[in-house]
XYZ file of C-alpha atoms in Angstrom:
240
model
C 167.767 70.190 -83.332
C 168.997 73.186 -81.366
C 168.437 75.324 -84.409
C 165.031 74.069 -85.398
C 163.663 72.741 -82.083
C 162.388 69.370 -83.402
C 162.877 67.153 -86.412
C 159.344 68.075 -87.466
C 160.246 71.752 -87.591
C 163.420 70.819 -89.435
C 161.329 69.003 -91.992
C 159.249 72.113 -92.528
C 162.386 74.082 -93.240
C 163.731 71.311 -95.424
C 160.586 71.361 -97.516
C 160.884 75.081 -97.881
C 164.595 74.744 -98.640
C 165.125 78.313 -99.627
C 163.906 79.612 -96.277
C 166.081 77.063 -94.477
C 169.202 78.165 -96.339
C 168.508 81.797 -95.623
C 168.049 81.099 -91.880
C 171.065 78.799 -91.671
C 173.506 81.036 -93.565
C 172.616 83.867 -91.310
C 173.069 81.780 -88.074
C 176.045 79.490 -88.803
C 178.652 78.632 -91.441
C 177.492 76.562 -94.401
C 179.417 73.400 -93.415
C 177.874 73.259 -89.959
C 174.407 73.769 -91.425
C 174.936 70.953 -93.908
C 176.146 68.684 -91.102
C 173.061 69.465 -89.055
C 170.829 68.913 -92.074
C 172.387 65.482 -92.604
C 171.754 64.570 -88.957
C 168.159 65.690 -89.267
C 167.735 63.643 -92.430
C 169.229 60.629 -90.677
C 166.852 61.045 -87.747
C 163.881 61.460 -90.042
C 164.913 58.432 -92.070
C 165.329 56.318 -88.933
C 161.953 57.433 -87.527
C 160.159 56.863 -90.816
C 161.761 53.432 -91.215
C 160.124 52.315 -87.947
C 156.640 53.324 -89.062
C 156.082 50.466 -91.548
C 157.210 47.909 -88.951
C 154.805 49.315 -86.368
C 152.005 49.399 -88.907
C 152.822 45.859 -89.966
C 152.506 44.684 -86.348
C 148.986 46.078 -85.955
C 147.118 43.292 -87.845
C 149.041 40.636 -85.942
C 148.308 42.246 -82.561
C 144.657 42.723 -83.473
C 144.428 39.119 -84.659
C 145.936 37.871 -81.394
C 143.522 39.954 -79.324
C 140.528 38.837 -81.362
C 141.668 35.213 -81.141
C 142.058 35.461 -77.358
C 138.616 37.044 -77.031
C 137.006 34.398 -79.225
C 138.700 31.692 -77.167
C 137.254 33.192 -73.984
C 133.781 33.438 -75.537
C 133.980 29.870 -76.858
C 135.023 28.620 -73.429
C 132.123 30.442 -71.762
C 129.646 29.026 -74.278
C 130.975 25.478 -73.893
C 130.557 25.776 -70.115
C 126.850 26.633 -70.364
C 125.533 23.027 -70.723
C 127.722 21.923 -67.828
C 126.486 24.763 -65.622
C 122.875 23.998 -66.530
C 123.389 20.313 -65.685
C 125.018 21.225 -62.390
C 122.060 23.384 -61.467
C 119.593 20.656 -62.465
C 121.566 18.126 -60.437
C 121.447 20.382 -57.377
C 117.695 20.757 -57.744
C 117.265 16.985 -58.200
C 119.358 16.180 -55.135
C 117.471 18.769 -53.087
C 114.115 17.381 -54.190
C 115.154 13.777 -53.473
C 116.425 14.747 -50.012
C 112.919 15.944 -49.184
C 111.367 12.702 -50.471
C 113.986 10.643 -48.609
C 113.111 12.208 -45.285
C 109.349 11.833 -45.774
C 109.700 8.197 -46.923
C 112.007 7.382 -43.998
C 109.478 8.880 -41.602
C 106.629 6.920 -43.195
C 108.354 3.528 -42.879
C 110.370 4.296 -39.732
C 113.834 3.754 -41.223
C 117.016 5.757 -40.845
C 117.033 8.495 -43.534
C 120.832 8.354 -43.661
C 120.779 4.665 -44.603
C 118.153 5.344 -47.254
C 120.189 8.285 -48.565
C 123.299 6.086 -48.872
C 121.329 3.628 -50.985
C 120.223 6.450 -53.283
C 123.769 7.816 -53.434
C 125.317 4.500 -54.463
C 122.489 3.385 -56.731
C 121.719 6.561 -58.690
C 124.040 9.328 -57.442
C 121.068 10.677 -55.502
C 118.633 10.652 -58.400
C 121.008 11.806 -61.139
C 121.172 8.460 -62.990
C 117.628 7.173 -62.768
C 117.785 4.626 -65.601
C 120.221 1.738 -65.693
C 121.208 1.102 -69.340
C 122.144 -2.513 -68.581
C 118.998 -3.683 -66.786
C 115.375 -2.828 -66.045
C 116.382 -1.026 -62.837
C 115.014 2.502 -62.502
C 114.431 5.207 -59.919
C 116.580 6.551 -57.093
C 116.880 3.081 -55.567
C 117.213 1.257 -58.921
C 114.252 -1.079 -58.507
C 113.940 -3.763 -61.210
C 110.668 -4.554 -62.988
C 109.723 -7.691 -61.046
C 110.265 -6.034 -57.674
C 108.499 -2.852 -58.812
C 105.343 -4.829 -59.666
C 105.189 -6.388 -56.204
C 105.936 -3.147 -54.358
C 103.437 -1.203 -56.470
C 100.595 -3.415 -55.261
C 101.608 -2.927 -51.652
C 101.756 0.829 -52.082
C 98.528 0.977 -54.053
C 100.191 2.470 -57.102
C 101.612 1.384 -60.476
C 104.894 -0.133 -61.545
C 105.551 2.899 -63.729
C 105.221 5.286 -60.794
C 107.469 3.138 -58.618
C 110.194 3.276 -61.242
C 109.650 6.662 -62.858
C 108.230 8.940 -60.174
C 110.958 10.026 -57.755
C 108.718 10.427 -54.722
C 107.018 7.060 -55.235
C 110.393 5.467 -55.903
C 111.706 6.820 -52.623
C 108.716 5.363 -50.777
C 109.213 2.010 -52.478
C 112.886 1.910 -51.505
C 112.031 2.822 -47.908
C 109.518 -0.045 -47.809
C 112.118 -2.487 -49.157
C 114.710 -1.259 -46.665
C 112.285 -1.753 -43.792
C 111.615 -5.320 -44.920
C 115.340 -6.035 -45.265
C 116.121 -4.716 -41.797
C 113.420 -6.981 -40.346
C 114.721 -9.901 -42.403
C 118.197 -9.559 -40.915
C 117.282 -8.360 -37.420
C 118.895 -11.438 -35.847
C 122.276 -10.789 -37.509
C 125.229 -8.952 -35.982
C 124.653 -5.976 -38.322
C 121.204 -5.724 -39.959
C 122.130 -2.512 -41.821
C 125.159 -4.091 -43.525
C 123.097 -7.123 -44.504
C 120.429 -4.756 -45.829
C 123.002 -3.006 -48.021
C 124.109 -6.358 -49.428
C 120.464 -7.325 -49.959
C 119.894 -4.035 -51.816
C 122.644 -4.832 -54.318
C 122.523 -8.611 -54.678
C 118.927 -9.411 -53.757
C 117.478 -11.485 -50.914
C 117.900 -14.902 -52.637
C 121.655 -14.385 -53.077
C 122.164 -13.350 -49.455
C 120.004 -16.236 -48.258
C 122.121 -18.737 -50.227
C 125.343 -17.276 -48.818
C 123.998 -17.468 -45.249
C 123.211 -21.164 -45.685
C 126.845 -21.853 -46.634
C 128.386 -19.678 -43.938
C 129.701 -21.067 -40.649
C 127.734 -18.337 -38.921
C 124.720 -17.122 -40.926
C 124.339 -14.115 -38.669
C 127.921 -12.868 -39.009
C 128.559 -10.660 -42.030
C 132.263 -11.534 -42.322
C 131.397 -15.220 -42.438
C 128.570 -14.698 -44.944
C 130.623 -12.377 -47.171
C 133.075 -15.215 -47.898
C 130.325 -16.985 -49.824
C 129.203 -14.024 -51.938
C 130.905 -14.454 -55.307
C 129.870 -11.111 -56.786
C 132.738 -8.721 -56.033
C 130.566 -5.750 -56.969
C 128.220 -6.564 -54.093
C 131.102 -6.672 -51.623
C 132.430 -3.371 -52.977
C 128.955 -1.855 -52.700
C 128.831 -2.843 -49.040
C 132.302 -1.393 -48.374
C 131.318 1.933 -49.935
C 128.101 1.964 -47.909
C 130.059 1.292 -44.703
C 132.377 4.208 -45.452
C 129.436 6.542 -46.034
C 127.777 5.328 -42.853
C 130.721 6.303 -40.638
């Protein structure tokens, strides 16, 4: 390498062997030149032997990079429906919040209580149709109740159950009636939550059996539906 500078220059001289021999014989003894030539050959051989391995690694590295990129793209695409749903949910919740406040003002009920009903019944308007019953709307009003409330609101059953604003008004009306129904109890709001889930007839029957019909703890002992009791507990937690 001292003689030729680099292995590349050595290669040039090796290819033009005659020139190399002339230069080497002039500079150093033949044996030393041959020794240096062998070292250069060894270095060239070692360098060239690495080239195929490096070239062989290129497809694998490219494949890995492409695979990683495709994975990222696939993940981004799969997230699109979820992001769209999240945005729609935000818009639905925002819209219902406006209807909740206006309905609460119209029927003079606490908007927070009405909001809790919508939260527990339909996740604030996200799940408007119950697959297991006729209940629909933010407050999950069943067909028979919707017919009665529609007449009182001067509208149709379909609007009560399928129009979010009308549904909010209908639920506010029902909440107002429930609060008046249980105004003599120790906690009209808790009784109203139970009424929302189980219905007035069920609560009325439980009150008749209770030692104290105006005490929720006493009445709750006679409500067999555990889902109703759990609904009330969740509502209490949200109310705090």
